[in-house]
PDB file of C-alpha atoms and ligand atoms in Angstrom:
ATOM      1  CA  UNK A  77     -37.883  98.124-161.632  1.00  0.00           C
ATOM      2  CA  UNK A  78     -37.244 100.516-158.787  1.00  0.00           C
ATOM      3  CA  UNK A  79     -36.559  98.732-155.492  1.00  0.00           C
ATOM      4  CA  UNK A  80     -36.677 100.432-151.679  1.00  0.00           C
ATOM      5  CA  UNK A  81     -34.388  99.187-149.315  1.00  0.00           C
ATOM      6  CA  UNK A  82     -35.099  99.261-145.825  1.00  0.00           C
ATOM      7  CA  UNK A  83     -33.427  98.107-142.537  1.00  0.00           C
ATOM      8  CA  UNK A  84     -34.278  95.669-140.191  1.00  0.00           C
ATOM      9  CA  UNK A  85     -31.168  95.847-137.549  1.00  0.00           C
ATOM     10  CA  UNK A  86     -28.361  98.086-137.575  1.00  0.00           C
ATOM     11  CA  UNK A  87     -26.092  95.316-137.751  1.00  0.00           C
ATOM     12  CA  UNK A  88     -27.322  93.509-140.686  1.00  0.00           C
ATOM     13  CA  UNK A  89     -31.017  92.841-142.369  1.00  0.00           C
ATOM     14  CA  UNK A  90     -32.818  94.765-144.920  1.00  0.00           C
ATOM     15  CA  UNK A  91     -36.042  93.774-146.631  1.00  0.00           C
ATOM     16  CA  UNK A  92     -35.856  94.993-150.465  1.00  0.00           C
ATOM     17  CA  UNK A  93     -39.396  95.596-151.639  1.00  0.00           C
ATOM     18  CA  UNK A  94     -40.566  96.238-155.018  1.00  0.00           C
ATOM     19  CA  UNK A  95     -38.954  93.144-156.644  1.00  0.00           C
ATOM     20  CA  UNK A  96     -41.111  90.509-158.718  1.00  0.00           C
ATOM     21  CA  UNK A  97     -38.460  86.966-158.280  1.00  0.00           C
ATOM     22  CA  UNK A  98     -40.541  85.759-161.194  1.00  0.00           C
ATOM     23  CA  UNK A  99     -38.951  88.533-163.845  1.00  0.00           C
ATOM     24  CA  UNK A 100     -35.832  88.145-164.299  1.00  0.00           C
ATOM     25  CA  UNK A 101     -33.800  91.525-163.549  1.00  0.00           C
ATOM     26  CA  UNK A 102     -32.591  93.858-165.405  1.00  0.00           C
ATOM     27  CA  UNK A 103     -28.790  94.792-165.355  1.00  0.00           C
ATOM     28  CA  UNK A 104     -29.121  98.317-162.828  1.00  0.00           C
ATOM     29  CA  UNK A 105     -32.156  96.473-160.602  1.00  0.00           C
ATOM     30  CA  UNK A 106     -29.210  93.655-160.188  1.00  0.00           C
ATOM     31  CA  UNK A 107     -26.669  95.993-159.356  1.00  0.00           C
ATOM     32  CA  UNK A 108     -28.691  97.691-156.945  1.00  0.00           C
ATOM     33  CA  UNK A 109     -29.332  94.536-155.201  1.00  0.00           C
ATOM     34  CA  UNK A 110     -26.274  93.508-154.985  1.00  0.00           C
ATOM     35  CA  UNK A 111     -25.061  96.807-153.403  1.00  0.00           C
ATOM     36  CA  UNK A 112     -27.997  96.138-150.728  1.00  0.00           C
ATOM     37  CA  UNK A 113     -26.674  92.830-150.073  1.00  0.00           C
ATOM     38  CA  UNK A 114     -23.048  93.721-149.612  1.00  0.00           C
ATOM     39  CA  UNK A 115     -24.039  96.547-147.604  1.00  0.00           C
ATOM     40  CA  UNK A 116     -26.693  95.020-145.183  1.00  0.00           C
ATOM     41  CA  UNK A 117     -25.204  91.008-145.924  1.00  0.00           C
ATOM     42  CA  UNK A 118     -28.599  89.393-145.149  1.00  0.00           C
ATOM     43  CA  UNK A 119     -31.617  90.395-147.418  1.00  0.00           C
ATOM     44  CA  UNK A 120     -35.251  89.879-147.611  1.00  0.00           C
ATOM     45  CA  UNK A 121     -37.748  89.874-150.297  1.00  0.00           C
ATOM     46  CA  UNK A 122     -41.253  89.793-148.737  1.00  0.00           C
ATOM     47  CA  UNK A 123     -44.183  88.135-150.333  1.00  0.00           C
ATOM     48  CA  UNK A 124     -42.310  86.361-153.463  1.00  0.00           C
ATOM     49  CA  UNK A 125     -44.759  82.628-153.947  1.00  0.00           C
ATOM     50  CA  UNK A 126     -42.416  81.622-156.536  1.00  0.00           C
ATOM     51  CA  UNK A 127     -42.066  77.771-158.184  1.00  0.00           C
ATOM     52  CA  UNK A 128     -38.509  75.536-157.091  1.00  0.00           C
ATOM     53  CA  UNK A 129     -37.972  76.647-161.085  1.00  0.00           C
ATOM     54  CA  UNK A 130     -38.441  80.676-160.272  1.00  0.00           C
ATOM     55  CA  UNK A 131     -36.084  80.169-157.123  1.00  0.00           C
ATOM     56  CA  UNK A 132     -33.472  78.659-159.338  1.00  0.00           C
ATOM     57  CA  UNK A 133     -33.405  81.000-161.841  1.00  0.00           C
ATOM     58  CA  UNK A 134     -33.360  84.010-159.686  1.00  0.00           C
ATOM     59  CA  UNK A 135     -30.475  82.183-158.090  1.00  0.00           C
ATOM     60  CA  UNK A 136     -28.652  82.073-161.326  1.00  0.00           C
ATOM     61  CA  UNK A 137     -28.581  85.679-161.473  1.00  0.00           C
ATOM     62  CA  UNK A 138     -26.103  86.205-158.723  1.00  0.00           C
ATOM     63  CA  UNK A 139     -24.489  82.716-159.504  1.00  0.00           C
ATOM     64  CA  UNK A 140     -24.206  78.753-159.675  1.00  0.00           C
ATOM     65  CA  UNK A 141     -26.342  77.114-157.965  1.00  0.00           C
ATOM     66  CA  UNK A 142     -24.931  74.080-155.965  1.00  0.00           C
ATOM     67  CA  UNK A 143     -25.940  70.725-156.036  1.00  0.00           C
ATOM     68  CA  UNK A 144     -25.871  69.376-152.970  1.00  0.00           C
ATOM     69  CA  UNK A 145     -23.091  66.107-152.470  1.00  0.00           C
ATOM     70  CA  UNK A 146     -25.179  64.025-149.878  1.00  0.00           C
ATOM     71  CA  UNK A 147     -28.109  61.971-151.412  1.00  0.00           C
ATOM     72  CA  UNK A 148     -28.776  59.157-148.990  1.00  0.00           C
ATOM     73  CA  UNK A 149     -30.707  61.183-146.501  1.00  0.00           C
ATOM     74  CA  UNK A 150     -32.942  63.160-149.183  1.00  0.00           C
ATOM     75  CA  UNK A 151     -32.358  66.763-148.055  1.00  0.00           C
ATOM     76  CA  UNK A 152     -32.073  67.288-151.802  1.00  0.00           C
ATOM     77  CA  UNK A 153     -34.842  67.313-153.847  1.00  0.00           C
ATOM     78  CA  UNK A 154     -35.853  64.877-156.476  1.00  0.00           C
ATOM     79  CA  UNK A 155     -37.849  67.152-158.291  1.00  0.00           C
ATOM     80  CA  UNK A 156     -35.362  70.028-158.734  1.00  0.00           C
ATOM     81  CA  UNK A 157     -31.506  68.806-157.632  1.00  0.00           C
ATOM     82  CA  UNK A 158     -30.686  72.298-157.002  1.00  0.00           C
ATOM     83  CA  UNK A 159     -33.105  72.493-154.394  1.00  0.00           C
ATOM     84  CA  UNK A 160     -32.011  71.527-150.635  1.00  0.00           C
ATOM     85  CA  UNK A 161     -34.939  71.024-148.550  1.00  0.00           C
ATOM     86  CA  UNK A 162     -34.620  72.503-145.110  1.00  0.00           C
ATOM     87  CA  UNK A 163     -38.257  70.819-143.810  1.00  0.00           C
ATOM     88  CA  UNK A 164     -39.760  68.622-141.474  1.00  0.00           C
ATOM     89  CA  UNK A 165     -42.041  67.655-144.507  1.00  0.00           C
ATOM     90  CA  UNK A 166     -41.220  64.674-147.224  1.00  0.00           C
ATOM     91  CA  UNK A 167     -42.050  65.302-151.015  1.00  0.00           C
ATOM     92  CA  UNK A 168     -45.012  63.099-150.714  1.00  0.00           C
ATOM     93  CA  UNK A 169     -45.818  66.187-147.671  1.00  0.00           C
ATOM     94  CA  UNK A 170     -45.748  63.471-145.071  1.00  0.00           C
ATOM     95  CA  UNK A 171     -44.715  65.340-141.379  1.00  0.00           C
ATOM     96  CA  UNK A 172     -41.658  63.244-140.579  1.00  0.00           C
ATOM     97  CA  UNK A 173     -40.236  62.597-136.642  1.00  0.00           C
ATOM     98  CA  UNK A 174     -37.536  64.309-134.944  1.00  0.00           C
ATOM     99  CA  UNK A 175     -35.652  61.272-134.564  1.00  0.00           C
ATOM    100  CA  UNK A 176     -35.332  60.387-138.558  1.00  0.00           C
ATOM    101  CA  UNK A 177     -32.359  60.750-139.777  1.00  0.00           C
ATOM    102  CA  UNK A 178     -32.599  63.646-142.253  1.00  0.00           C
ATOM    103  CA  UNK A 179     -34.097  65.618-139.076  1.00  0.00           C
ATOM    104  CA  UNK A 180     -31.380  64.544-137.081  1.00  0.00           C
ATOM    105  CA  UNK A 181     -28.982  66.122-139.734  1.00  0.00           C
ATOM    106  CA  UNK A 182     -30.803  69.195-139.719  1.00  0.00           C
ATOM    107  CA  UNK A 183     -31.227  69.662-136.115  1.00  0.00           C
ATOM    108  CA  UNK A 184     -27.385  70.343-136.467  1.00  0.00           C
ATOM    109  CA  UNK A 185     -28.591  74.291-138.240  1.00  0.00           C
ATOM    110  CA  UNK A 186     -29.324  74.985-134.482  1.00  0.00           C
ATOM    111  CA  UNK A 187     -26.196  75.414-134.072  1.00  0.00           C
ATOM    112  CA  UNK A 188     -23.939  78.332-135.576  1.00  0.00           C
ATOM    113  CA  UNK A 189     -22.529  77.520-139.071  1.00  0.00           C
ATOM    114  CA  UNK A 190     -22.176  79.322-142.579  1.00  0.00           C
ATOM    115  CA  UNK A 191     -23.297  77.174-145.269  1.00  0.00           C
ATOM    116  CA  UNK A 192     -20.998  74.844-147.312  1.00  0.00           C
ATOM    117  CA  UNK A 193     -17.936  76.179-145.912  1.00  0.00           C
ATOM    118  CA  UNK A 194     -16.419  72.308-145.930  1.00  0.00           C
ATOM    119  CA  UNK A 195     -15.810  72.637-149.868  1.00  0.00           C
ATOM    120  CA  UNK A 196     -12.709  74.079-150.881  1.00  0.00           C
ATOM    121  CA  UNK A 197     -14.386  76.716-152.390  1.00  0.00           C
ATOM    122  CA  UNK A 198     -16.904  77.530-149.801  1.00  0.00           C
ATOM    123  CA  UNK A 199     -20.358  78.884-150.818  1.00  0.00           C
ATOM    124  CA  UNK A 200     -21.154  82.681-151.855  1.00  0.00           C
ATOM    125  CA  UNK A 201     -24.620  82.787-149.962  1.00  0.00           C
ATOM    126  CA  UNK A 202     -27.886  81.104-149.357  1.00  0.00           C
ATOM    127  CA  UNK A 203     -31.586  81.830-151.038  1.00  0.00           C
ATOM    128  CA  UNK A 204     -33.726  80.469-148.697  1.00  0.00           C
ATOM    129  CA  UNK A 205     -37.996  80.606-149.549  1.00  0.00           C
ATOM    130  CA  UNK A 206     -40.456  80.212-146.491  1.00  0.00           C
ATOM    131  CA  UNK A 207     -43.433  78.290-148.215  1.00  0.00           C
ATOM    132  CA  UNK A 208     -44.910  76.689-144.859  1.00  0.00           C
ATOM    133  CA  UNK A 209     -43.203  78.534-141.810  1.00  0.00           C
ATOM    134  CA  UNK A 210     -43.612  77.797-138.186  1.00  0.00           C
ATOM    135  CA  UNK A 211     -45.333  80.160-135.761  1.00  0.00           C
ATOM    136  CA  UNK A 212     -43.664  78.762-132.360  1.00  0.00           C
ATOM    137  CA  UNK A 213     -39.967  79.258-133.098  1.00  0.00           C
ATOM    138  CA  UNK A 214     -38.455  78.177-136.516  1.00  0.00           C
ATOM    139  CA  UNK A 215     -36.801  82.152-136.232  1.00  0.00           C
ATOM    140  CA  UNK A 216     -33.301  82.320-138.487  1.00  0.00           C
ATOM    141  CA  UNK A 217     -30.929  84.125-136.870  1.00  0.00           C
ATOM    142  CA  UNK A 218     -27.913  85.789-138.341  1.00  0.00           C
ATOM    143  CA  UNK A 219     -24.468  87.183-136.931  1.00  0.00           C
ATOM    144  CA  UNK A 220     -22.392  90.086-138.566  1.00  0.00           C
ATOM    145  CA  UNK A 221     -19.045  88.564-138.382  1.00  0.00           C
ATOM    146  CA  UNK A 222     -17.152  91.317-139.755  1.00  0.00           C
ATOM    147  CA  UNK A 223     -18.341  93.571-136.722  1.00  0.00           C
ATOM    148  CA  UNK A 224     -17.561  90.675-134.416  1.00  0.00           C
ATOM    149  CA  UNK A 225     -14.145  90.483-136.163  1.00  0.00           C
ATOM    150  CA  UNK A 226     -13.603  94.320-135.370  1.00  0.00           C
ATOM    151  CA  UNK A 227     -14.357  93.587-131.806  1.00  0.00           C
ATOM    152  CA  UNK A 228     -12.744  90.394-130.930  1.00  0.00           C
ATOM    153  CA  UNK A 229     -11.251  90.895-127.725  1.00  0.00           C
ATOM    154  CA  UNK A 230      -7.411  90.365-127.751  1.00  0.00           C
ATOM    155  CA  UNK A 231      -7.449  87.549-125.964  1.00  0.00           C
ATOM    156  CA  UNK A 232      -9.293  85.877-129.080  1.00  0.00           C
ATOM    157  CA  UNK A 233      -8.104  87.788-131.398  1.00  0.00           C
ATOM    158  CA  UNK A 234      -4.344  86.416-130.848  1.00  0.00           C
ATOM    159  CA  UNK A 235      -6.101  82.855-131.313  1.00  0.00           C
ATOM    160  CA  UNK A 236      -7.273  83.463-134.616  1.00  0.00           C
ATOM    161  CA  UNK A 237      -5.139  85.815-136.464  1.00  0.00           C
ATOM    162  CA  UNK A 238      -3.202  83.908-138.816  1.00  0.00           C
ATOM    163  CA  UNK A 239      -4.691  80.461-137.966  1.00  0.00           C
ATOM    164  CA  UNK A 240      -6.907  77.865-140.061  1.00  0.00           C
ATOM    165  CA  UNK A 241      -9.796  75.544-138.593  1.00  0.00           C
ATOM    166  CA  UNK A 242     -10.654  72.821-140.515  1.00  0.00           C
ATOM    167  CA  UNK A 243     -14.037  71.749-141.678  1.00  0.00           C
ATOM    168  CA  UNK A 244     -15.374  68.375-142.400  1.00  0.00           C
ATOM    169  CA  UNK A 245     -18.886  67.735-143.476  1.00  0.00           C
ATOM    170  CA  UNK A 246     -18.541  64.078-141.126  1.00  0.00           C
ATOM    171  CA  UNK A 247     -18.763  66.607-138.305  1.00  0.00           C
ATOM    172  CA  UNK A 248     -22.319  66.575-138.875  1.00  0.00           C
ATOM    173  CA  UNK A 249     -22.909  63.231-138.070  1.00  0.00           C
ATOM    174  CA  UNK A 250     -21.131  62.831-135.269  1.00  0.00           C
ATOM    175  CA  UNK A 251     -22.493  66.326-133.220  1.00  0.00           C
ATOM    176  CA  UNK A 252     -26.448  64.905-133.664  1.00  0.00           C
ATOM    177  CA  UNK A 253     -26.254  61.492-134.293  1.00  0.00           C
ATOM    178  CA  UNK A 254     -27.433  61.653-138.019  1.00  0.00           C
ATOM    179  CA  UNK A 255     -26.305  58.616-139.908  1.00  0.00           C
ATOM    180  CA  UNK A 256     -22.855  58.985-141.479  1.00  0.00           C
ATOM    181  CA  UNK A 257     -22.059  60.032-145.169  1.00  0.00           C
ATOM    182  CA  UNK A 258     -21.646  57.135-147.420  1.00  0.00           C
ATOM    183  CA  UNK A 259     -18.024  56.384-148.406  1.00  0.00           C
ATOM    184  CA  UNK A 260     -18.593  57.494-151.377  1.00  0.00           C
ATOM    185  CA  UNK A 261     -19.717  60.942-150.169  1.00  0.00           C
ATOM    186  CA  UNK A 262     -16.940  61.407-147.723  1.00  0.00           C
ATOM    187  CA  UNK A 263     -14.705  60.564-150.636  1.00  0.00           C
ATOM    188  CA  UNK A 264     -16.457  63.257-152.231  1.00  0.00           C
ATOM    189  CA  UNK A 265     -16.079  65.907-149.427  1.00  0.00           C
ATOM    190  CA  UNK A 266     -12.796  65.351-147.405  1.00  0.00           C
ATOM    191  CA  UNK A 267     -12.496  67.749-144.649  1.00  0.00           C
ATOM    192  CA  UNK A 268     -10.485  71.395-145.726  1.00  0.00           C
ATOM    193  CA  UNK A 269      -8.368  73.867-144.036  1.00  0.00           C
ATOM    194  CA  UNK A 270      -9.741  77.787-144.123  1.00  0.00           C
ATOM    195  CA  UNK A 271      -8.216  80.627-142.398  1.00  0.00           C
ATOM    196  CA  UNK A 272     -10.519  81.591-139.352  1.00  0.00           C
ATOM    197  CA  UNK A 273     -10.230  85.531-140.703  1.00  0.00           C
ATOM    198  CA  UNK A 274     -11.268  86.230-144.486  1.00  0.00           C
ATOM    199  CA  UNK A 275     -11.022  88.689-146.345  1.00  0.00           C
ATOM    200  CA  UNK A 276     -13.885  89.537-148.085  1.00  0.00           C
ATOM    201  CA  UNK A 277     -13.442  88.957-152.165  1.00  0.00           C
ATOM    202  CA  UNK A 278     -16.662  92.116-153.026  1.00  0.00           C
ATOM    203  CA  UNK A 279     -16.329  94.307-149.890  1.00  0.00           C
ATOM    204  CA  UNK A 280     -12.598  93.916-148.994  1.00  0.00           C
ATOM    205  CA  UNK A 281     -13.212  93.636-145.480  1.00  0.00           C
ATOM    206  CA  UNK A 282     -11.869  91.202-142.656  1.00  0.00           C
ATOM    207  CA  UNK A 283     -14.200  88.898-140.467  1.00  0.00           C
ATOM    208  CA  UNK A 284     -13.795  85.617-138.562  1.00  0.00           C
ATOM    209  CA  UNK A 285     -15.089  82.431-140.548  1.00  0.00           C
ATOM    210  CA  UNK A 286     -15.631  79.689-137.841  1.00  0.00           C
ATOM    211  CA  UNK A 287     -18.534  77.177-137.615  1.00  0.00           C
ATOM    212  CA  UNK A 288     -19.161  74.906-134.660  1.00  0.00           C
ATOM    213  CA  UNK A 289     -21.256  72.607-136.760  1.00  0.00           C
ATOM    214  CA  UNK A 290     -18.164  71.831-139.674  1.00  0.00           C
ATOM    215  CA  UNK A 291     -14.913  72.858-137.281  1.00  0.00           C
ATOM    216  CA  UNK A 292     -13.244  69.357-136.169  1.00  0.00           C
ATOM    217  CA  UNK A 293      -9.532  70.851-135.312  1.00  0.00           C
ATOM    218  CA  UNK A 294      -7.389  73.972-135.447  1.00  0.00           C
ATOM    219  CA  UNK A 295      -4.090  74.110-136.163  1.00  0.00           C
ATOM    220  CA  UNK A 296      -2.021  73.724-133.701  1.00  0.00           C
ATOM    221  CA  UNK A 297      -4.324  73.488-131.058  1.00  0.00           C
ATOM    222  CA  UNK A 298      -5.355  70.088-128.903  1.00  0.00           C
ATOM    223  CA  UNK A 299      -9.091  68.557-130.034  1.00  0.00           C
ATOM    224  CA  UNK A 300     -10.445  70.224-126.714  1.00  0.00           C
ATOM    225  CA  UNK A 301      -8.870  73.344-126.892  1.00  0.00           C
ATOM    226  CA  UNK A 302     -10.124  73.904-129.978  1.00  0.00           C
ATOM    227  CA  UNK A 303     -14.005  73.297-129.083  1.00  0.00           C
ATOM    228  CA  UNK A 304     -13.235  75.432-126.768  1.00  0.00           C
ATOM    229  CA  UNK A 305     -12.240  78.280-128.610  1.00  0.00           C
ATOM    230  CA  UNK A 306     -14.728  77.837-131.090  1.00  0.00           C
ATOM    231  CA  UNK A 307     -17.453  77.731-128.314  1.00  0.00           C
ATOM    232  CA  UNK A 308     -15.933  80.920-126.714  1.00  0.00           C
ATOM    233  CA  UNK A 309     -15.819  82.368-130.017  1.00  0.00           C
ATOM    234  CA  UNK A 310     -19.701  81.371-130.381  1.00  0.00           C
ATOM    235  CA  UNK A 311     -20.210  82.899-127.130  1.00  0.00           C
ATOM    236  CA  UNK A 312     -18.722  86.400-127.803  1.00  0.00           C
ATOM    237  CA  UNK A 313     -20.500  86.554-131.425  1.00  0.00           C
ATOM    238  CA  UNK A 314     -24.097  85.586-130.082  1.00  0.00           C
ATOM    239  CA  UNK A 315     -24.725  89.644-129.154  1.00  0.00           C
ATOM    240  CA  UNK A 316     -27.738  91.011-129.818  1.00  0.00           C
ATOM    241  CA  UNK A 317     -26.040  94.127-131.280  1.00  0.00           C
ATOM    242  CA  UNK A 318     -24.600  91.826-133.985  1.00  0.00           C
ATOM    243  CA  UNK A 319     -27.374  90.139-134.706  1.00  0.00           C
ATOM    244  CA  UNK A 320     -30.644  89.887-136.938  1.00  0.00           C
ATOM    245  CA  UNK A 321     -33.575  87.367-135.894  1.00  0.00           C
ATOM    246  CA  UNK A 322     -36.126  86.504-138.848  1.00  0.00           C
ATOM    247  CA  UNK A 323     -39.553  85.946-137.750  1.00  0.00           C
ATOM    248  CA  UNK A 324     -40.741  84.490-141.178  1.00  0.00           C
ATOM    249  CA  UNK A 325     -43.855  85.527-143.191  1.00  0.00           C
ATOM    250  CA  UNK A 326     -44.976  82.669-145.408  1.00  0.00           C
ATOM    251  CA  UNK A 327     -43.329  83.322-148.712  1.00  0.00           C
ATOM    252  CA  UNK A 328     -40.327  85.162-147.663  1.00  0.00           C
ATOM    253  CA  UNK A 329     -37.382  84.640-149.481  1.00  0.00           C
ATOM    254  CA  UNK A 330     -34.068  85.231-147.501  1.00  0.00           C
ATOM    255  CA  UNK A 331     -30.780  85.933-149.599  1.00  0.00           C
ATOM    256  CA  UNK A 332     -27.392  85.930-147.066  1.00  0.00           C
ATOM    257  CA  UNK A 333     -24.013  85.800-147.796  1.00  0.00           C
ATOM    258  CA  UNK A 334     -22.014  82.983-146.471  1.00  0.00           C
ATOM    259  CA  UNK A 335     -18.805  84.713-146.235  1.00  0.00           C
ATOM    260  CA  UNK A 336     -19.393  86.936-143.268  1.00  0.00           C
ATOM    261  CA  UNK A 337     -22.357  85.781-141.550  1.00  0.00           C
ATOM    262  CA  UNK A 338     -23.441  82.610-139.470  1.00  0.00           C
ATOM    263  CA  UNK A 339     -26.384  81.713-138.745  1.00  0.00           C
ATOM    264  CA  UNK A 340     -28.476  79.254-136.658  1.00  0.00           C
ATOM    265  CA  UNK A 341     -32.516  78.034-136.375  1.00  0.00           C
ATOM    266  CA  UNK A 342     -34.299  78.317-133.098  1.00  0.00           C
ATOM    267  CA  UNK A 343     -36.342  75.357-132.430  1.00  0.00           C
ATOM    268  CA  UNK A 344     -39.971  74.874-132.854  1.00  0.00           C
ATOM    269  CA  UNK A 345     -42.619  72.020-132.627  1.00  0.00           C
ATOM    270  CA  UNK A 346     -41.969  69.183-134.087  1.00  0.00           C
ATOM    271  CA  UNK A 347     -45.753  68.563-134.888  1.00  0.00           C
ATOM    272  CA  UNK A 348     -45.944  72.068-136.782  1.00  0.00           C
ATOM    273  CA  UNK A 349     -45.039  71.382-140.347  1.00  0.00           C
ATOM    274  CA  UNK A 350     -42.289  73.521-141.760  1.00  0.00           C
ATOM    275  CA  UNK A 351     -41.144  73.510-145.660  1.00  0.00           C
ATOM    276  CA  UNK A 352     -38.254  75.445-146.737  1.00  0.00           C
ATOM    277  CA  UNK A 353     -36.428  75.470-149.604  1.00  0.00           C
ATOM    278  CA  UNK A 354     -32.853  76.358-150.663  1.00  0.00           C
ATOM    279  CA  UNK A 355     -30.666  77.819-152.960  1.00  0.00           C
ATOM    280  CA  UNK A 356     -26.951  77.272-152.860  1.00  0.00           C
ATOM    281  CA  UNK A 357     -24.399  79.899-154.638  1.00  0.00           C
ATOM    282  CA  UNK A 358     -21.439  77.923-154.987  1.00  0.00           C
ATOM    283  CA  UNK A 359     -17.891  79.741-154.375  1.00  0.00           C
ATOM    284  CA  UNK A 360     -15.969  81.398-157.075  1.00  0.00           C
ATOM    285  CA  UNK A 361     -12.341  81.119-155.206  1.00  0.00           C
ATOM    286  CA  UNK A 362     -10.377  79.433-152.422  1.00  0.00           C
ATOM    287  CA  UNK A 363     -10.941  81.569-148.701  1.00  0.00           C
ATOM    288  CA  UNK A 364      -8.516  84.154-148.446  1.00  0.00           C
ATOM    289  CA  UNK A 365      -6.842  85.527-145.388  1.00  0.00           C
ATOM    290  CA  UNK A 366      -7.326  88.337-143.919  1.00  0.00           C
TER     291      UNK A 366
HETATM  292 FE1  FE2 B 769     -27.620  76.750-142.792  1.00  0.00          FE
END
């Protein structure tokens, strides 16, 4: 297989064309992804109508899929458990309402977040597939946080430098209103301290892990003060220099990497359908400082 690689933003985004996601790869096509994605941290693969079955096993490639904890709301799917469904559409493809619960939930990827990061070993990256897209917002949006790490401003910068936010999953529920986990899931998923600058495992490089949607507390810091230095840290981070926007293309399939990007959804209408579906790499190892 030879693949091209070409960006979309000089802070992150390439699309890699000449893959088939049906064929598995072989060992130097792999490779040669995986260099693209550690390089550019958010990559797309145009045009790729694969099954839940093909995204899974392409998924495999670069890792574990997760299964996701939470099943009372049905954002997993019941046809393939590694599948999260990131839709406004059921199973049975009925259009559900903004104010149903599983919407609710999801409402919360408006805001910025990296996915997973409440497990103790937070997620690699994300494999998301555009099957039904929307066409009046619906864009994913993704932040470079290493470059934002290299330009926190010191004011910042002495906030986070040796500190740990923690991140609970309840969050969720109680920033949109989405019903809360079941005791049994909380047990499942108690909230976890992660230092708010990694160190990347692949690349080696620092950037600032935070996430407005899973950070309750910081250490040391009051419940308000810390909002508020996660929202200023939102603020500074939401540059258009250090950021991607992904207008989809039905049948896109985005691959990012959790460990140095956020990202967020801009909103669309709740009458248009949208069907997503996601892949999960779950983490290898605990966060490490940077
Ligand atoms: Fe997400």
């Amino acid at each position: 297989m030879t693949i091209t690689v070409v960006p979309r933003h000089p802070a992150l985004g390439a699309e890699i064309r000449g893959v088939d996601m049906r064929c598995p790869l072989d060992a130097a096509t792999r490779q040669e992804i995986l260099d693209a994605w550690m390089k550019h941290l958010v990559v797309v693969f145009p045009d790729q109508p694969i099954t839940d079955q093909e995204h899974v096993a392409f998924t495999r490639q670069f890792g574990e899929p997760e299964i996701f904890h939470q099943t009372s709301l049905h954002l997993r799917s019941d046809r393939v458990r590694e599948i999260f469904l990131v839709s406004n559409v059921d199973e049975d493809g009925r259009l559900m309402q903004p104010s149903e619960p599983s919407q609710k939930q999801l409402s919360s990827s408006r805001q910025w977040h990296t996915d997973s990061s409440y497990r103790p070993q937070p997620s690699v990256g994300s494999l998301l597939h555009g099957i039904e897209i929307s066409r009046t917002g619906g864009i994913t949006q993704f932040i470079n946080m290493y470059l934002v790490y290299d330009d926190l401003p010191e004011s910042l910068r002495r906030q986070v430098e040796g500190r740990k936010a923690r991140h609970d999953f309840s969050m969720l529920s109680r920033l949109v209103g989405s019903p809360p986990p079941t005791e049994q899931e909380k047990a499942a998923m108690p909230p976890v301290w992660h230092p708010m600058v990694r160190r990347h495992p692949v690349t080696g490089r620092k950037s600032l892990y935070i996430s407005s949607i899973y950070n309750d507390a910081v250490e040391g810091m009051a419940d308000g003060a810390a909002r508020r230095l996660i929202e200023e840290l939102d603020a500074f981070a939401a540059q258009p220099k250090y950021m991607y926007r992904h207008v989809w293309e039905p049948h896109d399939v985005l691959m990012w990497d959790n460990r140095c990007t956020v990202h967020a959804v801009t909103p669309h209408d709740p009458n248009e359908r949208r069907v997503m579906h996601r892949t999960t790499i779950v983490g290898s190892e605990p966060v490490t400082a940077g």
